[in-house]
Coordinates of C-alpha atoms and ligand atoms in Angstrom, one line a residue:
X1 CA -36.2 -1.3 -5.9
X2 CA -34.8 -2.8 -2.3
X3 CA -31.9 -0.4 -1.1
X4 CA -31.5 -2.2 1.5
X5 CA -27.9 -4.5 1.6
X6 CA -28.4 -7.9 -0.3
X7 CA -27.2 -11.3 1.6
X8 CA -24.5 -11.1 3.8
X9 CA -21.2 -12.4 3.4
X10 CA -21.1 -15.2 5.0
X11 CA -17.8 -14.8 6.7
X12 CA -17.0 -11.3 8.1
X13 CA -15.3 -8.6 10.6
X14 CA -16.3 -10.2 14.3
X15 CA -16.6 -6.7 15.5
X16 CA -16.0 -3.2 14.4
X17 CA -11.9 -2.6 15.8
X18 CA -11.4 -6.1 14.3
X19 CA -12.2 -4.0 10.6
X20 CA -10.5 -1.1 11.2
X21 CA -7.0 -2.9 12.7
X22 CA -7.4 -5.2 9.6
X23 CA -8.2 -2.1 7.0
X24 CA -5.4 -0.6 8.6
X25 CA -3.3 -3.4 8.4
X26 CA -3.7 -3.1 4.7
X27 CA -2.9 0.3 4.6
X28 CA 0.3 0.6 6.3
X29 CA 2.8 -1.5 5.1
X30 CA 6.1 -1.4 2.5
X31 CA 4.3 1.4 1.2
X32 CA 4.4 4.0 4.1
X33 CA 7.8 2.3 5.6
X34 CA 9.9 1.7 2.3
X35 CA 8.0 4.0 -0.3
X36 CA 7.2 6.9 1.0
X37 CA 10.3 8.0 2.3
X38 CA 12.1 6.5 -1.1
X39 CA 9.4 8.6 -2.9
X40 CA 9.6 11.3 -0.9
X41 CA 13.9 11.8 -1.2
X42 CA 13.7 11.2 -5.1
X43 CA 11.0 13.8 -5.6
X44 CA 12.8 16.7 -3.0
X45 CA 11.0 16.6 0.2
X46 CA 8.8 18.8 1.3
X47 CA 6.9 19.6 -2.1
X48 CA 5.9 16.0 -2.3
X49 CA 5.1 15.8 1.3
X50 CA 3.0 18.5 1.8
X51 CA 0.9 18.0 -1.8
X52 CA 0.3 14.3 -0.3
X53 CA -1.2 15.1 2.3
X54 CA -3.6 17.1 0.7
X55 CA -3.9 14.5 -1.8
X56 CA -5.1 11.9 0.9
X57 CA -7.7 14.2 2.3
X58 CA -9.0 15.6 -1.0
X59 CA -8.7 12.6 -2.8
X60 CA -7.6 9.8 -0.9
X61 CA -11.0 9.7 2.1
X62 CA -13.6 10.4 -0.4
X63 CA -12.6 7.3 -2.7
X64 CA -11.7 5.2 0.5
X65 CA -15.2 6.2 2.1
X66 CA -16.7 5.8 -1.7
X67 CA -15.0 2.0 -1.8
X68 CA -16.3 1.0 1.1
X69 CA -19.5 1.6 1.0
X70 CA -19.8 -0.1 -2.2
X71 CA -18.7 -3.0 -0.3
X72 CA -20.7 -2.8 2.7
X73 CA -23.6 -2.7 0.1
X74 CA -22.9 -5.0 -2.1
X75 CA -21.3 -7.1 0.6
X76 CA -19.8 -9.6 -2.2
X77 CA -16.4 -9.9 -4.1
X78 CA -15.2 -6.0 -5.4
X79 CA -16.4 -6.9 -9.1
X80 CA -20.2 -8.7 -7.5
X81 CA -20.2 -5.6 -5.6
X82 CA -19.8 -2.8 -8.1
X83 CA -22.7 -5.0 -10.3
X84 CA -24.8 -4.7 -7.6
X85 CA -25.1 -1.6 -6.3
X86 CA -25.1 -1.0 -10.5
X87 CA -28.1 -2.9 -11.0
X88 CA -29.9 -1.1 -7.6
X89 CA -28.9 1.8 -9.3
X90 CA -30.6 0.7 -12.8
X91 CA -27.4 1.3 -14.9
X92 CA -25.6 -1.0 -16.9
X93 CA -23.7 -3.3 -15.2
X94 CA -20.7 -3.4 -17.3
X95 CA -19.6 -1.2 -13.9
X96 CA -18.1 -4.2 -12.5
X97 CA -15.6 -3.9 -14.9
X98 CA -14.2 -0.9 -12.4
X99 CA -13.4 -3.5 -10.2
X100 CA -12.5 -5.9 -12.4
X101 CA -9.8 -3.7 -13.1
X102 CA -9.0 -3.0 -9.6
X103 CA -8.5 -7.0 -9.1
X104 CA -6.4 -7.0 -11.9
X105 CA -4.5 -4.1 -10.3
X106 CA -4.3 -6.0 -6.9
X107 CA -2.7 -9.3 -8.2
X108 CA -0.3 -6.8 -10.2
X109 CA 0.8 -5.5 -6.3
X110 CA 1.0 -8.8 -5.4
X111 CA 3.5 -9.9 -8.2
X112 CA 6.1 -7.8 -7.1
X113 CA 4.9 -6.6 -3.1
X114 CA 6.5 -10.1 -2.2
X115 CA 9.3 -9.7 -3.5
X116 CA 10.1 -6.5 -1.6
X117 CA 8.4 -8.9 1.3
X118 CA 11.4 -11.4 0.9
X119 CA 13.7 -9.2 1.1
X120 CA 12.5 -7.5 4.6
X121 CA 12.9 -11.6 5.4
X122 CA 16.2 -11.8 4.2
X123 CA 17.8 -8.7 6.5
X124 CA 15.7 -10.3 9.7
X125 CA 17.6 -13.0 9.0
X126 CA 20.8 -11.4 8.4
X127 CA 20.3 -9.3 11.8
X128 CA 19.5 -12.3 13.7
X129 CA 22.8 -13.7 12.9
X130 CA 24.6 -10.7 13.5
X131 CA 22.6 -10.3 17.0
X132 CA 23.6 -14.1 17.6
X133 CA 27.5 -13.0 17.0
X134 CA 27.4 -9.3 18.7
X135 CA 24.9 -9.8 21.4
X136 CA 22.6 -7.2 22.8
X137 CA 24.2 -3.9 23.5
X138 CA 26.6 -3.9 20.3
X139 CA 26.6 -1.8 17.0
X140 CA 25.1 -3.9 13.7
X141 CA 28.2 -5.5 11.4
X142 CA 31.1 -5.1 14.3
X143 CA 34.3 -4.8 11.6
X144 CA 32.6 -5.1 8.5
X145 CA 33.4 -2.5 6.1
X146 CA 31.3 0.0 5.0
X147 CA 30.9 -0.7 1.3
X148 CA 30.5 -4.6 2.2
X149 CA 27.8 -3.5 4.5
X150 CA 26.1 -1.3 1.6
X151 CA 26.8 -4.4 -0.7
X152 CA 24.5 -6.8 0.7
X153 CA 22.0 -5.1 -0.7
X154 CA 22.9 -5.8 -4.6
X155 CA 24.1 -8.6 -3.7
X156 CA 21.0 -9.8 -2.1
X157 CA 18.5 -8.6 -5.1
X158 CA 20.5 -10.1 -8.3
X159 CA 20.8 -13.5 -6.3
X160 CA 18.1 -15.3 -7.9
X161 CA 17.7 -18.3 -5.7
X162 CA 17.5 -16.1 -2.7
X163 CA 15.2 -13.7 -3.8
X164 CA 12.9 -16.5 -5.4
X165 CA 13.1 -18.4 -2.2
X166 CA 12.5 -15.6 -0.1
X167 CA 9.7 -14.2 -2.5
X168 CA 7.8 -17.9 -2.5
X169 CA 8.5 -17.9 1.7
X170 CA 6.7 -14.7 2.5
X171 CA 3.6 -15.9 0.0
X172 CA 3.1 -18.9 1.5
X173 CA 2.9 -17.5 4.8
X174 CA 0.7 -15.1 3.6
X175 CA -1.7 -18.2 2.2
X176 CA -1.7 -19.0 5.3
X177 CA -3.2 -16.3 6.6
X178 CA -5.9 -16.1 3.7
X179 CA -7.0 -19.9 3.3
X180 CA -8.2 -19.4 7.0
X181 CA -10.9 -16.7 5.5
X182 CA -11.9 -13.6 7.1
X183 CA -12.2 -14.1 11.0
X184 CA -10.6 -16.8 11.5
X185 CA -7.4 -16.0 9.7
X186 CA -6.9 -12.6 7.8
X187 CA -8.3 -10.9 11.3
X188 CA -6.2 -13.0 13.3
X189 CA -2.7 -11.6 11.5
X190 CA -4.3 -8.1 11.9
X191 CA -5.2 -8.0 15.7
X192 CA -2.1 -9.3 16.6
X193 CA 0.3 -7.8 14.2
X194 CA -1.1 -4.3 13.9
X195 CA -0.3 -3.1 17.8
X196 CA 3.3 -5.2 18.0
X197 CA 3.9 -2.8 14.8
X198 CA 2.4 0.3 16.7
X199 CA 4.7 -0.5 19.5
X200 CA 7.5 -1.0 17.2
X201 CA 7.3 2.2 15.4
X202 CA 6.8 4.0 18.4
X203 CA 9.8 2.3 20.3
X204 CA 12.2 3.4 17.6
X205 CA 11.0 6.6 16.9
X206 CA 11.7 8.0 20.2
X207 CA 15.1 6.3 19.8
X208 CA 15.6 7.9 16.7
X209 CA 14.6 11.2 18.2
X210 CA 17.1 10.6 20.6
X211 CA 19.7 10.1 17.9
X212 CA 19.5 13.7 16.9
X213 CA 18.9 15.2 13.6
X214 CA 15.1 15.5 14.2
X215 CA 15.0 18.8 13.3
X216 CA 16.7 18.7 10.5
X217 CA 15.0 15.5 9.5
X218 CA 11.4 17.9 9.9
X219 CA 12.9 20.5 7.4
X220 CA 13.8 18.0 4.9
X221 CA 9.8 16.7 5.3
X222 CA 8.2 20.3 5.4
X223 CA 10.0 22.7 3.8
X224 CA 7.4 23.4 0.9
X225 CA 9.7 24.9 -2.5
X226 CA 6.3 25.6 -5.0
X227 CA 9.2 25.0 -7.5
X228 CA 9.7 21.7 -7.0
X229 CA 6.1 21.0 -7.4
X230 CA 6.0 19.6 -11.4
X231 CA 3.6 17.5 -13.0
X232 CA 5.8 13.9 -12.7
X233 CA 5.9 15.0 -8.6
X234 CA 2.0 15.1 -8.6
X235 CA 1.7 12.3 -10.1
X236 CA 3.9 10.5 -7.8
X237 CA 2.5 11.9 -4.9
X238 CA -1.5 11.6 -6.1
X239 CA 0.0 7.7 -6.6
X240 CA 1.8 7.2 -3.7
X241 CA -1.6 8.6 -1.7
X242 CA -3.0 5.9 -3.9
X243 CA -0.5 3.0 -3.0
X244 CA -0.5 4.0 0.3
X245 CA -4.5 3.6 1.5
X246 CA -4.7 0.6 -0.7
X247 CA -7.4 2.6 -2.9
X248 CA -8.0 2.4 -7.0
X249 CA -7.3 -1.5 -6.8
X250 CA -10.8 -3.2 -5.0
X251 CA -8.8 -3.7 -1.7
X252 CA -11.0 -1.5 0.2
X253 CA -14.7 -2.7 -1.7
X254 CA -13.0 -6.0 -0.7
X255 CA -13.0 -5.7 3.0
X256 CA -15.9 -3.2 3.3
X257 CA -17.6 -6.0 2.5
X258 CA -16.9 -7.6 5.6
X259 CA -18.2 -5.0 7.4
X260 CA -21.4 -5.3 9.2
X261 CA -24.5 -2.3 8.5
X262 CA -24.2 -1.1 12.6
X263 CA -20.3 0.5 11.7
X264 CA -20.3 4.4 10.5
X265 CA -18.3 4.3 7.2
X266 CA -17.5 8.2 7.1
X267 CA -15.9 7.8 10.8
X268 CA -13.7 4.8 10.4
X269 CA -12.6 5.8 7.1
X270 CA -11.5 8.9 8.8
X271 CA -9.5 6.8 11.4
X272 CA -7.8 4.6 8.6
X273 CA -6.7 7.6 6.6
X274 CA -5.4 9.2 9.8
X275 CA -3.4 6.2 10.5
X276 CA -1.6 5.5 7.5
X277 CA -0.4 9.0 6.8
X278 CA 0.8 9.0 10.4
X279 CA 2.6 6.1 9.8
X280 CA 4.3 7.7 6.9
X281 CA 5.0 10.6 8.1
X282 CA 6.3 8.7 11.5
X283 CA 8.3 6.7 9.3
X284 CA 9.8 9.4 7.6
X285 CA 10.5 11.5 10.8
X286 CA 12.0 8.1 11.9
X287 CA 14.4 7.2 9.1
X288 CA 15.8 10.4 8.3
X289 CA 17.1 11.3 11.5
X290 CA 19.1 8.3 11.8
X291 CA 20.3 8.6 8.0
X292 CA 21.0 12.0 8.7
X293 CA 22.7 11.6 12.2
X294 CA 25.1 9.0 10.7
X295 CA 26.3 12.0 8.0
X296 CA 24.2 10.2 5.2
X297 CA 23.1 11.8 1.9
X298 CA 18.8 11.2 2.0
X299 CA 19.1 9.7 -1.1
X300 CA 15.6 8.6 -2.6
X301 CA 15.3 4.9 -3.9
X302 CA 15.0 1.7 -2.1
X303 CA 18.6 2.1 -0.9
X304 CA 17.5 4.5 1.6
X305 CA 16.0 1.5 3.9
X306 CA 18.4 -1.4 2.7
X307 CA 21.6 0.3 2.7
X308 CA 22.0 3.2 4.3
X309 CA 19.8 2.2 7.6
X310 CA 21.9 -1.0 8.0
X311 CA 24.9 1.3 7.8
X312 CA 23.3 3.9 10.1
X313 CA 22.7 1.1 12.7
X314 CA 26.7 0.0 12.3
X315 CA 27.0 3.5 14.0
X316 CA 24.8 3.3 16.5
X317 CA 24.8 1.5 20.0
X318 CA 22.3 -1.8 20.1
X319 CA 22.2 -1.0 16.1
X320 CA 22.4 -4.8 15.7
X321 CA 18.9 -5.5 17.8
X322 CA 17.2 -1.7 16.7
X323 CA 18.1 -3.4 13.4
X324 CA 16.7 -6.4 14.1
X325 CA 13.5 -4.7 15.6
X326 CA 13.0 -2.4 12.7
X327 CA 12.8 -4.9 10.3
X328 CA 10.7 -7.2 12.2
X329 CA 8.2 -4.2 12.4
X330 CA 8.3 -3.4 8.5
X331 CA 8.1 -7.5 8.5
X332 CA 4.4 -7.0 10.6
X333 CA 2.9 -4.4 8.3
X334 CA 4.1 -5.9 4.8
X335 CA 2.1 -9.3 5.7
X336 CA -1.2 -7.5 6.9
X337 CA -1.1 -5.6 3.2
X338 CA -0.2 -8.5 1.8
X339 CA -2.6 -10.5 3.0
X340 CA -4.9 -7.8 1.7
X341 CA -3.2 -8.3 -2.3
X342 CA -4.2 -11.8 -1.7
X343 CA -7.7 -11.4 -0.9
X344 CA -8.9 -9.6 -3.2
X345 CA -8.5 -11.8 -6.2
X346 CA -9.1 -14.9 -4.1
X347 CA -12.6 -13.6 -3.2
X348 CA -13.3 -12.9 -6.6
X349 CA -12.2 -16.6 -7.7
X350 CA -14.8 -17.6 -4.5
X351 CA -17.8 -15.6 -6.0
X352 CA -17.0 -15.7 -10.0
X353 CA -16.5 -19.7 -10.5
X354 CA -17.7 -20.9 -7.0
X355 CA -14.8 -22.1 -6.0
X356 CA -13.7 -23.6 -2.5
X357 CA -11.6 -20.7 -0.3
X358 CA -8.5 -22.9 -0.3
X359 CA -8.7 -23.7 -4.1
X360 CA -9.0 -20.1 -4.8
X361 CA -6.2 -19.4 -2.7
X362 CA -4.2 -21.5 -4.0
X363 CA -4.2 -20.5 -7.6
X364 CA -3.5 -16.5 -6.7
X365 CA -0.7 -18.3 -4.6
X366 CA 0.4 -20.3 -7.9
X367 CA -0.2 -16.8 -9.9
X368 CA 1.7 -14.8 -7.9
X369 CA 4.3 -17.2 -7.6
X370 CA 5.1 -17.2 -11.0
X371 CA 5.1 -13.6 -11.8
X372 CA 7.2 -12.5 -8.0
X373 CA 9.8 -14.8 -9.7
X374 CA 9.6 -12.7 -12.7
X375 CA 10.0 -9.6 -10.8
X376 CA 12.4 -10.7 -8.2
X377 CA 14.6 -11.9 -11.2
X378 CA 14.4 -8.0 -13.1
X379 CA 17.6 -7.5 -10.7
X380 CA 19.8 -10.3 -12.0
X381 CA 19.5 -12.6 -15.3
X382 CA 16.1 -10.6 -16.6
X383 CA 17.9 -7.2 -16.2
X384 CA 17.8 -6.5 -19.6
X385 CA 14.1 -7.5 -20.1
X386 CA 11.7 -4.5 -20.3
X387 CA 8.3 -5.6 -20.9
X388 CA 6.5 -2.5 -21.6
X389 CA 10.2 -0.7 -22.6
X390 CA 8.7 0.8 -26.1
X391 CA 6.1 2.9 -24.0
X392 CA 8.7 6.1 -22.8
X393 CA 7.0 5.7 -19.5
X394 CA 8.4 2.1 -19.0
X395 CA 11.6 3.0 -20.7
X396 CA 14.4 1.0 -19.4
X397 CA 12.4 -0.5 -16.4
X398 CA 12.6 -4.1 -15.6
X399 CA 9.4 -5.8 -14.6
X400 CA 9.4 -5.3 -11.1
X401 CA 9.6 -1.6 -11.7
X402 CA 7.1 -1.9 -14.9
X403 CA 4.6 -3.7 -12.3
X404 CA 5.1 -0.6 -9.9
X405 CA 5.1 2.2 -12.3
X406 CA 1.5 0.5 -14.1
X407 CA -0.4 0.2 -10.8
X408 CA 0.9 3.2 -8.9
X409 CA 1.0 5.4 -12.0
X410 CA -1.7 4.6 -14.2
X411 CA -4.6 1.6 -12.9
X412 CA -4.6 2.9 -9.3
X413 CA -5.6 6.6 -10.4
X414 CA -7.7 5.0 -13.3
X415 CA -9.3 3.2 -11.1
X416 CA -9.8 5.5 -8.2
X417 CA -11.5 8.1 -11.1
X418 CA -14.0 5.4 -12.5
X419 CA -14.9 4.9 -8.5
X420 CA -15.6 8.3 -7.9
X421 CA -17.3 8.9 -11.0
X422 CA -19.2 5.9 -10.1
X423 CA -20.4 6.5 -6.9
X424 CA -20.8 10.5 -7.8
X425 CA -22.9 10.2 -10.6
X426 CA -23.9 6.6 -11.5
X427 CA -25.1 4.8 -7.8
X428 CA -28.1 5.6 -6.9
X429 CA -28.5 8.6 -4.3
X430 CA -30.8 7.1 -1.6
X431 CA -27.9 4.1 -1.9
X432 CA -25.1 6.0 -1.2
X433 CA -26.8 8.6 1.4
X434 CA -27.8 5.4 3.6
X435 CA -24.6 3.5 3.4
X436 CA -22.1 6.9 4.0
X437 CA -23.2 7.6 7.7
X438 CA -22.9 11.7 6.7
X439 CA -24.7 14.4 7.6
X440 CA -25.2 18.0 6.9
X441 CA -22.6 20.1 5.2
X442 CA -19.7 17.5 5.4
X443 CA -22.4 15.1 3.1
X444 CA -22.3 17.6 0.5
X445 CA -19.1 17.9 0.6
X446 CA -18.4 14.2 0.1
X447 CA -20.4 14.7 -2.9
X448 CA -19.0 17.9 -4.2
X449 CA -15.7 15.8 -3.8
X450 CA -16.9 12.7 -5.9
X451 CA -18.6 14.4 -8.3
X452 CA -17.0 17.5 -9.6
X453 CA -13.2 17.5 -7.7
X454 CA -11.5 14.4 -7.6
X455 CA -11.9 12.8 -11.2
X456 CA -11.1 16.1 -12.3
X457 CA -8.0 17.2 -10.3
X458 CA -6.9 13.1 -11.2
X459 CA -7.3 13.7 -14.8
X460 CA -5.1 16.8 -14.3
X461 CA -2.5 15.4 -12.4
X462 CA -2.9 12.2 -14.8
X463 CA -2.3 14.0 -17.8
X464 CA 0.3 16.3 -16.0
X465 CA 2.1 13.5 -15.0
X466 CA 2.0 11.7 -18.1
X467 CA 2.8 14.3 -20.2
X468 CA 5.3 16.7 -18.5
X469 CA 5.8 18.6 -21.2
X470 CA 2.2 20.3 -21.5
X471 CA 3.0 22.2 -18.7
X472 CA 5.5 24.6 -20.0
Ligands
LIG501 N1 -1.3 0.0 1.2 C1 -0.3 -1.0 1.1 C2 1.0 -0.4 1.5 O1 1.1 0.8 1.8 C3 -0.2 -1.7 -0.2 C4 -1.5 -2.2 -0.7 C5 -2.1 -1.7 -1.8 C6 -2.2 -3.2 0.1 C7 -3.4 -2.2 -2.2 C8 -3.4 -3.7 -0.3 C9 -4.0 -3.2 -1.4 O2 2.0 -1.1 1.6

């Protein structure tokens, strides 16, 4: 039985820090920037916080490490992958159904990630104008009322037109990215974008800090209240971990692939997982300060970044170009995740049916097309449409919401369990031993970690989260 990696990709990574940039890239995006922080003031702060970040070292490193070396192995498509390293392995290869699922998963993201894309597009746009009238040094929205100010907002999400348009706008320029392939265009975005966002984010976090309310900002993040701790939070948080490192979807098998047999799996896993909950945690530190020092409520929800920011930058000195910059930066990250949605059924298409790069492309383009208009249209005349409404879950959500709540609440988890299990217990040892790049006590703890803790602590927090009421 060769254990040895089968063909390699054709296309791939040109070096190492062109992987991690572009694995972090996928990472940190809307779900760090706009997510966390909206996840984190609907579910009370520091309890969600604090069980996250045990969630992404507990849970989230051992299923990123586990995803990407099924990747580097199998160094195909997620699905061609998982049947691989299957058939290595001697078991059935109905496995690469676990991806399978996980593509599915990722073109579900997609369907409603640009969306929330176009509307980052939309408020550059509006800040640009309002740079154009007020110039450099002013305040965001000179004279505009408050509640006009925290109207653009509804406004801008039940306008169909605009949101389709601005949906369809951030897609294509995401194809643009993918139909180039893996070095010459998905790395490209990364290596460029990745450190313009790093200086971003760093830019206007000391400015925030500077702005005041830091400490109380860090409170509201930390304070741990076991109380608030209930099976739903979990859940959320065990998701958002989930969300966040682009993990129970095939993202990560997708670009591990890419990755060439000299790169240590365990150590840049490490770095990428480090990364992205900094970024969170960064953005958090950064967003609540200034909602805080303008005498704003933290109010959870997507409102936090598209209404109350823009007011808090109406308050604020050179709000209308910190405006400006801010979204620009969430503009950076969104695109390198989204270009990561996009790849991972478009490589599929490539292996499954042979198909040209740009024709597979262009049908996840077409695909997601179709069902971003469906989401971006759940705010205005499909309001009253709840696809999976019957299921008390789903109750009442429109299908943007229904497409968030599936992934980040039931596939993603799902997924990351049958990967764990699958790499615990079905891979074959010598496999995963060579591909990990562990040693020693850490190694068996990757292993007591895949095996025995995280499908189980996921089914609990599944089940908990699921099922609130079989806590009591
Ligand atoms: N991790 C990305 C974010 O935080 C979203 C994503 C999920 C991207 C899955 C790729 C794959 O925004």
């Amino acid at each position: 039985m060769a254990l040895s990696g089968s063909s390699p990709a054709t296309d791939g990574w040109s070096s190492r820090t062109a992987f991690v940039l572009a694995a972090i890239g996928s990472a940190v995006g809307l779900g760090n920037l706009v997510r966390f922080p909206a996840e984190a003031g609907a579910n009370g702060g520091g309890a969600f916080v604090l069980f996250y970040i045990f969630c992404v070292i507990l849970i989230g490193l051992p299923v990123l490490l586990s995803e990407t070396l099924i990747g580097r192995h199998g160094q195909s498509s997620a699905p061609e992958s998982v049947r691989k390293v299957a058939e290595q392995s001697g078991a059935s290869q109905k496995w690469e159904w676990v991806a399978g699922l996980g593509v599915l998963s990722g073109f579900l993201v997609l369907g409603f990630y640009g969306v929330i894309g176009g509307w980052v597009l939309d408020y550059i746009w509006l800040f640009m104008k309002d740079l154009l009238a007020t110039g450099i040094s002013g305040p965001a929205f000179q004279g505009v009322p408050v509640e006009e100010v925290e109207g653009f907002f509804p406004a801008m999400i039940s306008n169909g037109p605009v949101t389709v348009i601005c949906n369809t706008l951030f897609l294509l320029v995401t194809f643009a990215f993918v139909v180039r392939g893996v070095s010459g265009g998905i790395e490209k975005a990364a290596v460029w974008l990745m450190p313009s966002f790093f200086v971003l984010l760093v830019g206007i976090t000391i400015f925030g800090a500077f702005r005041g309310a830091f400490s109380e900002s860090v409170a509201y993040l930390f304070t741990f209240e076991p109380e608030k701790l209930t099976g739903p939070v979990m859940l959320a948080a065990v998701g958002q971990a989930f969300f966040s490192l682009s993990l129970g979807m095939a993202g990560m098998i997708t670009y591990g692939a890419y990755v060439g047999r000299n790169v240590n799996l365990a150590g840049t896993s490490a770095i990428i997982g480090a990364a992205d909950t900094s970024v969170a945690l960064i953005a958090g530190v950064c967003i609540f300060p200034i909602v805080f020092a303008a005498g704003l409520a933290p109010n959870g929800g997507l409102g936090l970044m598209f209404q109350t920011l823009p007011h808090a930058f109406q308050e604020m000195p050179g709000g209308s170009l910190i405006g400006l910059a801010f979204f620009v930066m969430v503009g950076f990250a969104a695109l390198t995740s989204s270009i990561a949605l996009m790849e991972v059924p478009t490589a599929w298409l490539i292996d499954k049916f042979r198909l040209a790069r740009p024709v597979a492309a262009v049908i996840v383009l077409l695909g997601g097309g179709v069902l971003g208009a469906l989401s971006a249209l759940s705010m205005g005349v499909l309001a009253d449409f709840h696809p999976l409404g019957f299921i008390p879950m789903f109750e009442g959500l429109g299908v943007l919401d229904t497409l968030d709540t599936l992934t980040g609440k039931l596939l993603m988890p799902i997924g990351a369990i049958l990967v764990a299990v699958f790499v615990g217990w079905v891979a074959d040892r010598r496999l995963v031993d060579l591909e990990n790049g562990l040693s020693g006590v850490l190694h068996l703890f990757f292993l007591f970690l895949v095996r025995f803790a995280c499908p189980l602590a996921l089914i609990a927090i599944l089940l908990a989260g699921i099922f609130p009421d079989l806590l009591v």
